Coordinates of N, CA and C in Angstrom, one line a residue:
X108 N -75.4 -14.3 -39.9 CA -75.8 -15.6 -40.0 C -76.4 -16.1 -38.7
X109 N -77.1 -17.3 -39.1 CA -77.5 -17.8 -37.2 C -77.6 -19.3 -37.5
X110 N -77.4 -19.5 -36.2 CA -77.6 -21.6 -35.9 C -78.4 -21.5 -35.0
X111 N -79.1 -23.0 -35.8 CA -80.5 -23.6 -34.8 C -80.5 -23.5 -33.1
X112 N -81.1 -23.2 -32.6 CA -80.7 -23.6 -31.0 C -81.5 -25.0 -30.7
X113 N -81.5 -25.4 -29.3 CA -82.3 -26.4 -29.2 C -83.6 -26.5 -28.9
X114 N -84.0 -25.2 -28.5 CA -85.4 -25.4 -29.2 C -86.2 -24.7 -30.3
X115 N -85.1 -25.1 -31.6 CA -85.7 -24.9 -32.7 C -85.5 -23.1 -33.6
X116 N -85.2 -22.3 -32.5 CA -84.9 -20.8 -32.8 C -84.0 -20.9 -33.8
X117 N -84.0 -19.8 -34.0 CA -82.4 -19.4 -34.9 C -81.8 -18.6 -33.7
X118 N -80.3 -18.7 -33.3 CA -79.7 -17.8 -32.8 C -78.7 -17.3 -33.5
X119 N -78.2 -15.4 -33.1 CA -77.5 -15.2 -34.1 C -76.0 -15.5 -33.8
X120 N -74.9 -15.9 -35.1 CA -73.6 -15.9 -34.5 C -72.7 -15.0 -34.1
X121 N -71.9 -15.3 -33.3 CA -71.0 -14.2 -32.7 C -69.6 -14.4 -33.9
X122 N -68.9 -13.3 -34.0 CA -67.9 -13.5 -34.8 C -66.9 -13.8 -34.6
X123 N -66.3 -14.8 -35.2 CA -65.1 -15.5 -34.0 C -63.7 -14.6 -34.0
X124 N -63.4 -13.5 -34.5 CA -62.5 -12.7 -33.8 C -63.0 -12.5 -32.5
X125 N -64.4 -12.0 -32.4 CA -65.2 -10.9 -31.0 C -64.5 -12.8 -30.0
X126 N -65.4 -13.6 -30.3 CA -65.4 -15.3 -29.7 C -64.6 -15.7 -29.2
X127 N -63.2 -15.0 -29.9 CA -61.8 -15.4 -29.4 C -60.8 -14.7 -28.4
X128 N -61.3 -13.3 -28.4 CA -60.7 -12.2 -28.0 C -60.7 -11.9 -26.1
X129 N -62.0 -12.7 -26.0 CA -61.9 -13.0 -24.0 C -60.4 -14.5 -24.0
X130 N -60.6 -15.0 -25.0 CA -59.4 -16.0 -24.9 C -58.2 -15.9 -25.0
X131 N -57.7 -15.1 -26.3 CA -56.8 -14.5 -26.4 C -56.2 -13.3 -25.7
X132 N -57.2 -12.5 -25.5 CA -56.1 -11.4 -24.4 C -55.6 -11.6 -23.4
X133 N -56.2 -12.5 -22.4 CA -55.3 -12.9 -21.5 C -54.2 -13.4 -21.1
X134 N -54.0 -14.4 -22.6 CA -52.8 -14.6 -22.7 C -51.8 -13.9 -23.3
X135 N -52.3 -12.9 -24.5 CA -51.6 -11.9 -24.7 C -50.9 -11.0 -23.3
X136 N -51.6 -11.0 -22.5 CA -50.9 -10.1 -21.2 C -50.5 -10.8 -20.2
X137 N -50.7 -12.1 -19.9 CA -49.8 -12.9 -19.3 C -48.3 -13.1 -19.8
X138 N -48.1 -12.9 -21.1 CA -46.7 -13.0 -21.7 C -46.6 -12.0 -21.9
X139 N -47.0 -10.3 -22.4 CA -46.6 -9.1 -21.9 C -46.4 -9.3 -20.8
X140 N -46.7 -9.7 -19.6 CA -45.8 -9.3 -18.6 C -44.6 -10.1 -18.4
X141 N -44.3 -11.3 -18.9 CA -43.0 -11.8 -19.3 C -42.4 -11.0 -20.0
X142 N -42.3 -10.9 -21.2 CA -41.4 -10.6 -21.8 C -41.2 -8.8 -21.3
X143 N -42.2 -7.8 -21.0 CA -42.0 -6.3 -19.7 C -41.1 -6.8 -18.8
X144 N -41.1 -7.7 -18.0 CA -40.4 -8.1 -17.0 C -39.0 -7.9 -17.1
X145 N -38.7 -9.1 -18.1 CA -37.4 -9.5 -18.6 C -36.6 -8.3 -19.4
X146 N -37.7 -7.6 -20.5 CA -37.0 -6.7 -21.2 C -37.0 -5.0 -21.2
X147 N -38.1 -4.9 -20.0 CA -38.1 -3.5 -20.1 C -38.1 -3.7 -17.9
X148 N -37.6 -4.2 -17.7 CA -37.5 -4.2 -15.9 C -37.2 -2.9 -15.5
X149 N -38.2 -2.3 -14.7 CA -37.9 -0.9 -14.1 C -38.8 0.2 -14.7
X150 N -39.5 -0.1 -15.9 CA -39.8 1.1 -16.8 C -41.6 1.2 -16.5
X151 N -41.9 2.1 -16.8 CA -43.3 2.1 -16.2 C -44.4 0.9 -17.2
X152 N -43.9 0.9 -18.3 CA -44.6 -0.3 -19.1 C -44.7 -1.8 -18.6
X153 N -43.3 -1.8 -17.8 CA -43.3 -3.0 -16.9 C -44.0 -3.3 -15.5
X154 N -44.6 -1.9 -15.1 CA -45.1 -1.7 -14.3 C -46.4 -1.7 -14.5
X155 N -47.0 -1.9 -15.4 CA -48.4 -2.0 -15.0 C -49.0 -2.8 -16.8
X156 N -48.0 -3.4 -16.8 CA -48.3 -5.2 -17.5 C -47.8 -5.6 -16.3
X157 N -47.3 -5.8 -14.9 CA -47.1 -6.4 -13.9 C -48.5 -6.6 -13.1
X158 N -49.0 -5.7 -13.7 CA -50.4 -5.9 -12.7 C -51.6 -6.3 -13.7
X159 N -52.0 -5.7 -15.0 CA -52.5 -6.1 -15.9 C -52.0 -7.4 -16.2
X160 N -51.3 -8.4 -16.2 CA -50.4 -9.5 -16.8 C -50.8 -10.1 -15.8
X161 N -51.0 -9.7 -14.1 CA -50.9 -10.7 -13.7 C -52.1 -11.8 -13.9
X162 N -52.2 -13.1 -13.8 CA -52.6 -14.2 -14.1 C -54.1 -14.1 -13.8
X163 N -54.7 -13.5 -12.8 CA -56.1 -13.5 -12.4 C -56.7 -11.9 -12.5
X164 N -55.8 -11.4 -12.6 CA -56.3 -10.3 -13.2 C -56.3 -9.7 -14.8
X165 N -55.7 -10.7 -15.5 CA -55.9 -11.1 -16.6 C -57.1 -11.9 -17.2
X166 N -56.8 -12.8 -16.3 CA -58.3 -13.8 -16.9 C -59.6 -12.8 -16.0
X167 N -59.7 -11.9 -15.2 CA -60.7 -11.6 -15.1 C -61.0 -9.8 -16.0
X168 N -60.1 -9.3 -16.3 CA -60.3 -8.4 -17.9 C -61.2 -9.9 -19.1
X169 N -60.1 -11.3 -19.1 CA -61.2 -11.7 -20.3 C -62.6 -12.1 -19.9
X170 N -62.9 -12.2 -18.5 CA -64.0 -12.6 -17.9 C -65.3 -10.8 -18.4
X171 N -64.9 -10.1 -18.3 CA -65.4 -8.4 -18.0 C -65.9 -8.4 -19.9
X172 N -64.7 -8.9 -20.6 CA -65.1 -8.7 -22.1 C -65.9 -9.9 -22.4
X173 N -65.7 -10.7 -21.7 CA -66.7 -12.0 -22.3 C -68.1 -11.6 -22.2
X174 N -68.5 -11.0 -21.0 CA -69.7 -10.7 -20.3 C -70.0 -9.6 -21.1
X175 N -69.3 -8.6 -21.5 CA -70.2 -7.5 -22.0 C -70.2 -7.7 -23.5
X176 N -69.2 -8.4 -24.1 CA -69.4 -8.3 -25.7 C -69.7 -9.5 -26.2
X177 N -69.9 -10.6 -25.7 CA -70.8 -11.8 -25.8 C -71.7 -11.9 -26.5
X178 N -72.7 -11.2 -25.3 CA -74.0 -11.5 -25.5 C -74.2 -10.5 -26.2
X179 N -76.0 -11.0 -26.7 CA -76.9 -9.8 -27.7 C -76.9 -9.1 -26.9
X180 N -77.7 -7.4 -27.4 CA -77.8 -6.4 -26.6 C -79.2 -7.1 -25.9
X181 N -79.9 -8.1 -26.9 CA -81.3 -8.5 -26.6 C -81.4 -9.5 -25.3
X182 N -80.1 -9.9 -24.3 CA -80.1 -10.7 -23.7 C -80.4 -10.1 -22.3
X183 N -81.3 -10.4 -21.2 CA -81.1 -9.7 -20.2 C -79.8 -10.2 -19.1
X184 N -79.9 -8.9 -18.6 CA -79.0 -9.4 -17.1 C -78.8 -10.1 -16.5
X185 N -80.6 -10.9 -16.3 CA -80.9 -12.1 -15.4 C -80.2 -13.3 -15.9
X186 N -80.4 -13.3 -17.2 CA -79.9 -14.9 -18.1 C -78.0 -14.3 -18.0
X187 N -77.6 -13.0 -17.9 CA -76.2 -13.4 -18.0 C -75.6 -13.3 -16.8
X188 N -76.5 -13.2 -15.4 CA -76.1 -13.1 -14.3 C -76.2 -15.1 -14.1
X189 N -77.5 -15.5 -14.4 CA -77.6 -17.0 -14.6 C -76.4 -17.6 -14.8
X190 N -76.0 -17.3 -15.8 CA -74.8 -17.9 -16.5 C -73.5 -18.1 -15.9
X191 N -73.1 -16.8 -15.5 CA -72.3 -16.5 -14.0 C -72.2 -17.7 -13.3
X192 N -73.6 -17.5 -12.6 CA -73.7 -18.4 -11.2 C -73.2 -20.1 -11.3
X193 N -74.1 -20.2 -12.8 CA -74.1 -21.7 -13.5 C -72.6 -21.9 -13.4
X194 N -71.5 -21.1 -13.9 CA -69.9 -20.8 -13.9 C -69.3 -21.3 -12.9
X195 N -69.8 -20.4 -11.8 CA -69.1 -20.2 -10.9 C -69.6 -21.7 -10.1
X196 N -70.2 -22.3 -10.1 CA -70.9 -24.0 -9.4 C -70.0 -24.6 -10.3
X197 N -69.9 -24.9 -11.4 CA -69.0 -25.8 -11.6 C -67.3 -25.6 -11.2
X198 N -67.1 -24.5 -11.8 CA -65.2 -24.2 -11.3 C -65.6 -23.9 -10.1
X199 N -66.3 -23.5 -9.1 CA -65.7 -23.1 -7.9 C -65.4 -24.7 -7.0
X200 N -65.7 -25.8 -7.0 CA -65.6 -26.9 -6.2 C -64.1 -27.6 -7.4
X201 N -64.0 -27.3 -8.2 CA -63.0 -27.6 -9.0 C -61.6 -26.8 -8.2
X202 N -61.8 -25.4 -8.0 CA -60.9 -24.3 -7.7 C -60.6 -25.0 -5.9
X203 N -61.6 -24.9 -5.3 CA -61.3 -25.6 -3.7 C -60.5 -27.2 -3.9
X204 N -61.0 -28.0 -4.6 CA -60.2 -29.0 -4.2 C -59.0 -29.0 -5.0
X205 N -58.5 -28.1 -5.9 CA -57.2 -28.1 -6.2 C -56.3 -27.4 -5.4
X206 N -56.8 -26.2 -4.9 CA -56.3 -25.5 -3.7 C -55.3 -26.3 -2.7
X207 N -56.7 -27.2 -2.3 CA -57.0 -28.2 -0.9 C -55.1 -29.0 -1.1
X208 N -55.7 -29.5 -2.7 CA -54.4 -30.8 -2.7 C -53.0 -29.6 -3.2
X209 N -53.1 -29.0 -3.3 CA -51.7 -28.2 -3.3 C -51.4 -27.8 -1.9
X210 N -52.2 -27.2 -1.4 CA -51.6 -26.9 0.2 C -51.4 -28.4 1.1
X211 N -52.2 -29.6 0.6 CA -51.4 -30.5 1.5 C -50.3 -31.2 0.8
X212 N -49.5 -30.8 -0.4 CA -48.5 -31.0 -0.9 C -47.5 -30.3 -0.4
X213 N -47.7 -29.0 -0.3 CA -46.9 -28.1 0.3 C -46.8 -28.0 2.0
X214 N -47.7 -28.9 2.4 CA -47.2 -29.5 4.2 C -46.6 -30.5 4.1
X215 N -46.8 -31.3 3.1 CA -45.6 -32.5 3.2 C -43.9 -31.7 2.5
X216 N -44.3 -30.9 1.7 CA -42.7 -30.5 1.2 C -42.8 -29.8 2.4
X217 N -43.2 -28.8 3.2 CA -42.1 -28.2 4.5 C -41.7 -28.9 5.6
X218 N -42.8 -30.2 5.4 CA -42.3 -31.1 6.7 C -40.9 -31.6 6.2
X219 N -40.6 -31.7 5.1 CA -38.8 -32.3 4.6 C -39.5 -34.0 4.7
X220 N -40.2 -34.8 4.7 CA -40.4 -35.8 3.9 C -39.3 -35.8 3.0
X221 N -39.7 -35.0 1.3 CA -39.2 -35.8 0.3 C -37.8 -35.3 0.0
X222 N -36.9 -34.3 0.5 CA -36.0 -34.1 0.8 C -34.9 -35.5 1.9
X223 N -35.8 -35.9 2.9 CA -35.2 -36.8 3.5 C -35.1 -37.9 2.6
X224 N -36.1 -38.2 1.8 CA -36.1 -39.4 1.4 C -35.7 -39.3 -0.5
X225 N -35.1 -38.2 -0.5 CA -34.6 -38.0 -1.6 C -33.2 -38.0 -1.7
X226 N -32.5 -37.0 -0.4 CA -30.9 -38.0 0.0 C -30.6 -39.3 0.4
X227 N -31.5 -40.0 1.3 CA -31.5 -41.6 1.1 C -31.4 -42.2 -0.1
X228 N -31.8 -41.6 -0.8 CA -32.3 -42.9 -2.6 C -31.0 -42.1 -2.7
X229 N -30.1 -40.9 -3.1 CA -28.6 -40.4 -3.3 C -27.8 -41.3 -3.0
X230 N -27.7 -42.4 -2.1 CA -26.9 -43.1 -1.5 C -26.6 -44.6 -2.0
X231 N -27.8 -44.6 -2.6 CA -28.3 -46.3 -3.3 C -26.8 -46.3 -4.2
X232 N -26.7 -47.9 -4.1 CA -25.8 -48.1 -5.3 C -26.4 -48.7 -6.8
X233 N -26.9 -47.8 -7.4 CA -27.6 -48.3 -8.5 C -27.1 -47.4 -10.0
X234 N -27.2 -47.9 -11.3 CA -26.4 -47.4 -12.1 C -27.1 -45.4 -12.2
X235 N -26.0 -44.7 -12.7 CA -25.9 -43.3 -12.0 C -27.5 -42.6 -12.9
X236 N -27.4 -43.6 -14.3 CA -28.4 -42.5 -15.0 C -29.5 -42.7 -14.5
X237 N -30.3 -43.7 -13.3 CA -31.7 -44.1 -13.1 C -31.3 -43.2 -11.2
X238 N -29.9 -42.6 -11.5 CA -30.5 -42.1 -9.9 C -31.4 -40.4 -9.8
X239 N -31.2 -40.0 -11.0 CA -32.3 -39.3 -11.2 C -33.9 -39.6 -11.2
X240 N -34.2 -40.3 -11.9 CA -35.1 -41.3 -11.8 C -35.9 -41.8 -10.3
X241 N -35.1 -42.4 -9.8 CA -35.3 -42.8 -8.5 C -35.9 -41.5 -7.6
X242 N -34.8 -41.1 -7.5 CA -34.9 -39.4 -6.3 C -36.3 -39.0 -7.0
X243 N -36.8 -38.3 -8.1 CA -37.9 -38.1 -8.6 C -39.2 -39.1 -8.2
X244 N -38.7 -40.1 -8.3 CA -40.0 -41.0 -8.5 C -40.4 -40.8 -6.5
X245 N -39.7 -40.7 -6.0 CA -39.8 -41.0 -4.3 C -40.0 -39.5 -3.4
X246 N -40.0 -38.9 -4.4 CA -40.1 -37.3 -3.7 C -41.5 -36.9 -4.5
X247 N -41.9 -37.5 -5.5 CA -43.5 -37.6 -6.6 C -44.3 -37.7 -5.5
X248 N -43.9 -39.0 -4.9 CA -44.7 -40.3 -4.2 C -45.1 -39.5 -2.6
X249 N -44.2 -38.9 -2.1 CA -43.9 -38.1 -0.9 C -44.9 -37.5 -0.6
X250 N -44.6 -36.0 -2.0 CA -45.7 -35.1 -1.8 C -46.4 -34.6 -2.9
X251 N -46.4 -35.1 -3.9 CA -47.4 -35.2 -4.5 C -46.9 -34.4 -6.1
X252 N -45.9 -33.2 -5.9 CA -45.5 -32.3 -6.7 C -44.9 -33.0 -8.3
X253 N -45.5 -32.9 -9.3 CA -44.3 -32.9 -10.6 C -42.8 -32.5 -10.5
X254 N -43.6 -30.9 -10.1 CA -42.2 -30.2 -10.6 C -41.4 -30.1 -9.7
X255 N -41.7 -30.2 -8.2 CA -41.1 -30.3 -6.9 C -40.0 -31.4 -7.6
X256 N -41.0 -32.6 -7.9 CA -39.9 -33.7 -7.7 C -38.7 -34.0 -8.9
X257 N -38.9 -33.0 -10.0 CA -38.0 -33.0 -11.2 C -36.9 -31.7 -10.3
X258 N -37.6 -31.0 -9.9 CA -36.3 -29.8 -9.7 C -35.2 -30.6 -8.3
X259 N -35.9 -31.2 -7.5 CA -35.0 -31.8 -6.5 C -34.4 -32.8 -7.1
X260 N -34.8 -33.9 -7.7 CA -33.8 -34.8 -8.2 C -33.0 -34.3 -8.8
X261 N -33.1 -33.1 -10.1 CA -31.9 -32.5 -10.6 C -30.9 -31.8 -9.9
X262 N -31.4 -31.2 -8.5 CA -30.4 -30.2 -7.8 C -29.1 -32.0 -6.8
X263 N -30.2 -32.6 -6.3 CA -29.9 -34.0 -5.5 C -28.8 -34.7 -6.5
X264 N -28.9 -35.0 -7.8 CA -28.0 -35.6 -8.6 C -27.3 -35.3 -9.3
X265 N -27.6 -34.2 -9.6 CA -26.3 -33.5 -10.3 C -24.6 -33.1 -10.7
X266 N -24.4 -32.9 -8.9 CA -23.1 -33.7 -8.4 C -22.4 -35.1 -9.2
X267 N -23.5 -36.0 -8.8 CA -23.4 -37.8 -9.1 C -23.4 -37.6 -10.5
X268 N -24.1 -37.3 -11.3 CA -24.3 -37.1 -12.5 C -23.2 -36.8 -13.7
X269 N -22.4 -35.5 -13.1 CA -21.4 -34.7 -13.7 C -20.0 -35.5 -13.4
X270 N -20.0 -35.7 -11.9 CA -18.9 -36.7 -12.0 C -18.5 -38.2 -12.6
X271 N -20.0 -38.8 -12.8 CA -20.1 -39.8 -13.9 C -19.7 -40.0 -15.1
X272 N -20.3 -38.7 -15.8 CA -19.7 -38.7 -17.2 C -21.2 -39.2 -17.7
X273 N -22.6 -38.9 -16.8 CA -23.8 -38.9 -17.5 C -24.4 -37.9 -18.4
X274 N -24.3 -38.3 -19.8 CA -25.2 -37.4 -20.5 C -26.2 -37.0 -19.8
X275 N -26.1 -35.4 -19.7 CA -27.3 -34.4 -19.3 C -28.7 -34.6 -19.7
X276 N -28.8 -34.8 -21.1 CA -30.0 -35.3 -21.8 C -30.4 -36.4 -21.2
X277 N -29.9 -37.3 -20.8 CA -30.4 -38.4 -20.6 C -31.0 -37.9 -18.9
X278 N -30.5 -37.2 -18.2 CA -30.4 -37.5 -16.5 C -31.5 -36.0 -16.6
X279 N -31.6 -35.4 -17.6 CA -33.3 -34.8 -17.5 C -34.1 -35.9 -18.0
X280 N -34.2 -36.4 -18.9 CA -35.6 -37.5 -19.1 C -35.3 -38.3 -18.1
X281 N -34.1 -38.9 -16.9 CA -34.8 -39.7 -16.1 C -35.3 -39.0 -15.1
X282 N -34.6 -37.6 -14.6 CA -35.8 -37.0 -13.6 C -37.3 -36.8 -13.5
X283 N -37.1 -36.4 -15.6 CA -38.9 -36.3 -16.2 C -39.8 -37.5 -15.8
X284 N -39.2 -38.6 -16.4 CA -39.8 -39.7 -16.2 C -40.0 -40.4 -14.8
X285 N -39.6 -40.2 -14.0 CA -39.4 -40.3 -12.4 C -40.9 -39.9 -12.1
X286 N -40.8 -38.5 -12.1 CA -41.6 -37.9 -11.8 C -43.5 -37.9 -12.6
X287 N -43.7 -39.0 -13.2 CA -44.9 -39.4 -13.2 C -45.4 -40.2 -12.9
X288 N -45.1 -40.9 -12.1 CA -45.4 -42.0 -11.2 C -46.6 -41.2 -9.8
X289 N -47.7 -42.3 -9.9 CA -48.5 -42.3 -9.1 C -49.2 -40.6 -8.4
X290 N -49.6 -39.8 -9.7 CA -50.6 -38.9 -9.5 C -51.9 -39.1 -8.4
X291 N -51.8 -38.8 -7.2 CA -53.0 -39.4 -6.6 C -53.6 -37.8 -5.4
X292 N -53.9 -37.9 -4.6 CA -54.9 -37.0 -3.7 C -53.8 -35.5 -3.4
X293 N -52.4 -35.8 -3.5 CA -51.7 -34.5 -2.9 C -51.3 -33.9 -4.3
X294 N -51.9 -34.2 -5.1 CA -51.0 -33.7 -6.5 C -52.2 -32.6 -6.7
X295 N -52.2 -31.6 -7.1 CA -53.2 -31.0 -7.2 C -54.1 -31.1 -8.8
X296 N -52.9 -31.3 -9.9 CA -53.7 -31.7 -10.3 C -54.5 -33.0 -10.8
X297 N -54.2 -34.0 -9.8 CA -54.9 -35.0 -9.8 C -56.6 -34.6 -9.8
X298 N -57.1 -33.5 -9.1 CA -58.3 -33.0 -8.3 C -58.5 -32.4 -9.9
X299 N -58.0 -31.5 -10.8 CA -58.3 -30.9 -12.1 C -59.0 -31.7 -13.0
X300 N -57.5 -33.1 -13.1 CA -58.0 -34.1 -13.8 C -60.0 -34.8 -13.3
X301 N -59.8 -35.2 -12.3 CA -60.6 -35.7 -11.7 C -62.4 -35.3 -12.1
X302 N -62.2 -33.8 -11.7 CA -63.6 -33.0 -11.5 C -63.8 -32.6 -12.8
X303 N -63.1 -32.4 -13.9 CA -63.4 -32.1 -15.2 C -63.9 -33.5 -15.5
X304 N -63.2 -34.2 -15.7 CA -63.7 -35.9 -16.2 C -65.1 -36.3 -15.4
X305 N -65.3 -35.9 -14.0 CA -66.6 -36.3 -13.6 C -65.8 -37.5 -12.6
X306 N -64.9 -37.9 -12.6 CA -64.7 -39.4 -12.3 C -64.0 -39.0 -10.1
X307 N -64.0 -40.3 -9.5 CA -64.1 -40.0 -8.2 C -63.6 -40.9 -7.5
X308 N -62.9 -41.3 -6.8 CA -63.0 -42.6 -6.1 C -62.3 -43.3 -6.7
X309 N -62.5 -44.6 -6.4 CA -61.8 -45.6 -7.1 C -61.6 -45.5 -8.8
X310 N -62.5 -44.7 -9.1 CA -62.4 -44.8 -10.9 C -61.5 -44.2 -10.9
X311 N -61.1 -43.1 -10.7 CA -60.4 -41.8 -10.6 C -58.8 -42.9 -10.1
X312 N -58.4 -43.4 -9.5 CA -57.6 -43.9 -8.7 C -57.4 -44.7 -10.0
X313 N -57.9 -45.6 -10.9 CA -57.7 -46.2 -11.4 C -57.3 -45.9 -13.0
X314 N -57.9 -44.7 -13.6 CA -57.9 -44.0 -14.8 C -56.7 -43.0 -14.4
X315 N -56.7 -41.9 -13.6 CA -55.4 -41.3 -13.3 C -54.3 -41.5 -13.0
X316 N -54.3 -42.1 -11.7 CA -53.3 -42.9 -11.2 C -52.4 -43.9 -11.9
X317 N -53.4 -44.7 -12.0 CA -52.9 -46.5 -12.7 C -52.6 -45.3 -14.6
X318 N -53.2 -44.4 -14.7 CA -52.2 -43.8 -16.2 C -51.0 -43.4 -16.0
X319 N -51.1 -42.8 -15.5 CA -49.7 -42.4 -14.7 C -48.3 -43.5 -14.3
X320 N -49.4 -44.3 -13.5 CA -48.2 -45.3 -13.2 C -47.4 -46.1 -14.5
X321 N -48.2 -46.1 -15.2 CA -48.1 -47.4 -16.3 C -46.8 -46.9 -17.3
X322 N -47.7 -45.1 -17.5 CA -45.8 -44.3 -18.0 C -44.9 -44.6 -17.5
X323 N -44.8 -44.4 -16.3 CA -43.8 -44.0 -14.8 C -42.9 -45.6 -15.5
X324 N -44.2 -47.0 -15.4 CA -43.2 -48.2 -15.4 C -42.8 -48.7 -17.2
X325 N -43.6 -47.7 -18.3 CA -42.9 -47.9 -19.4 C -41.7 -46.8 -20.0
X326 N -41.7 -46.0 -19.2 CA -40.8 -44.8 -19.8 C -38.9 -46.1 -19.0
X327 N -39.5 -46.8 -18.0 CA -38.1 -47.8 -17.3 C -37.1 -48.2 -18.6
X328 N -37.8 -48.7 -19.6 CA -37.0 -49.9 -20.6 C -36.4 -48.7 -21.8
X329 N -37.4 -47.5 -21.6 CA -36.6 -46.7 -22.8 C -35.6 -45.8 -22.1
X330 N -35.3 -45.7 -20.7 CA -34.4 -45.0 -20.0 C -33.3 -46.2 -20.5
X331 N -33.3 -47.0 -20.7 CA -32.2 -48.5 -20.7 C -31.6 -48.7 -22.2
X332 N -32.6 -47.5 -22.9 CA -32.1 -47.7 -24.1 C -32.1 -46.3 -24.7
X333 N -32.0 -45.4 -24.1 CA -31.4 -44.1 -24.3 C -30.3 -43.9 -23.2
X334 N -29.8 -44.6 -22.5 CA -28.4 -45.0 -21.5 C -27.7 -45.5 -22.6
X335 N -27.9 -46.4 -23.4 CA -26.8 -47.4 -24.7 C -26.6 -46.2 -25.7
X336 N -27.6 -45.5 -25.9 CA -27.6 -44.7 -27.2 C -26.3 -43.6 -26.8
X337 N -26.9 -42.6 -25.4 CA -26.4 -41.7 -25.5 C -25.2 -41.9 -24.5
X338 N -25.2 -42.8 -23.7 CA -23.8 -43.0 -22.7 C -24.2 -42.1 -21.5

């Protein structure tokens, strides 16, 4: 079969097993090497889905099949060298400034910022289930991390938590919820969000961010009412 192109041709279709298969295998071997890891640790099969699995040498096996079984045999080199280049201009300024904002996330976590300012908030007298919450939301803000700031508030409160008598469930949704508060320049994927959407500046600051925030201050009233529910 074939569909119109835009100027007017017929082009032929590709078969969506062949269409899907640069997509699918990488992921297929990214979790071969999870589950090699976990279940066959030591054995030579784990050994080289360790290397095949891993993450960019995975996606660049689906990059090698996309490129050779893609295209017609009728297509030249030039047009799929083109295509490349075209590729590589858009994700490569995508790939540097995510880089960029993760390594200056990771100079504010080794400077200890959100650590300092995450045993400070430990200290607050405020009810026990929002001190997860807090620690998260102020170590978000620090350096920029999600998961930085969920794994520290859970290690930081824990203690407080258990000796409380705080449902667990609850004191992970307030670290979760803590932690989306004000996505902005150190978060790396603020820069993902950003360069895919097109948006920059103040728009960016105002569609990312201000989305972010707006969770961050409505997820407040349902922490207040999953505290009644679950104790």
């Amino acid at each position: 079969g074939a569909f119109p192109a835009e100027d007017g041709t017929a082009k032929p279709r590709v078969a969506p097993a062949l269409a899907a298969l640069p997509l699918l295998l990488p992921l297929l071997l990214i979790v071969g090497n999870t589950v090699t890891g976990a279940a066959a640790e030591g054995t030579r099969l784990a050994e080289v889905f360790s290397f095949i699995g891993e993450p960019a040498i995975a996606l660049l096996i689906g990059l090698v099949i996309a490129v050779y079984l893609l295209p017609r045999l009728s297509t030249g080199r030039t047009t799929v060298v083109g295509w490349l280049t075209s590729a590589a201009a858009s994700a490569g300024m995508i790939v540097f400034i995510t880089g960029a904002g993760g390594a200056f996330g990771e100079v504010l976590r080794q400077s200890g910022v959100g650590d300092a300012l995450a045993e400070e908030v430990s200290t607050w007298a405020v009810p026990l289930f929002l001190m997860p919450f807090l620690i998260a939301t102020f170590v978000r803000i620090a350096q920029g991390s999600g998961t930085v700031a969920i794994i520290t508030a859970a290690t930081l409160s824990a203690p407080l938590v258990q000796s409380g008598g705080v449902d667990p469930t609850l004191a992970v949704l307030a670290a979760c919820s803590g932690s989306f508060v004000f996505s902005y320049v150190s978060d790396s994927f603020f820069w993902v969000v950003t360069r895919f959407t097109g948006l920059s500046g103040a728009a960016a600051m105002k569609m990312w961010t201000g989305a972010t925030t707006t969770l961050w201050l409505a997820s407040i009233p349902l922490l207040g009412i999953a505290a009644l529910v679950l104790g």
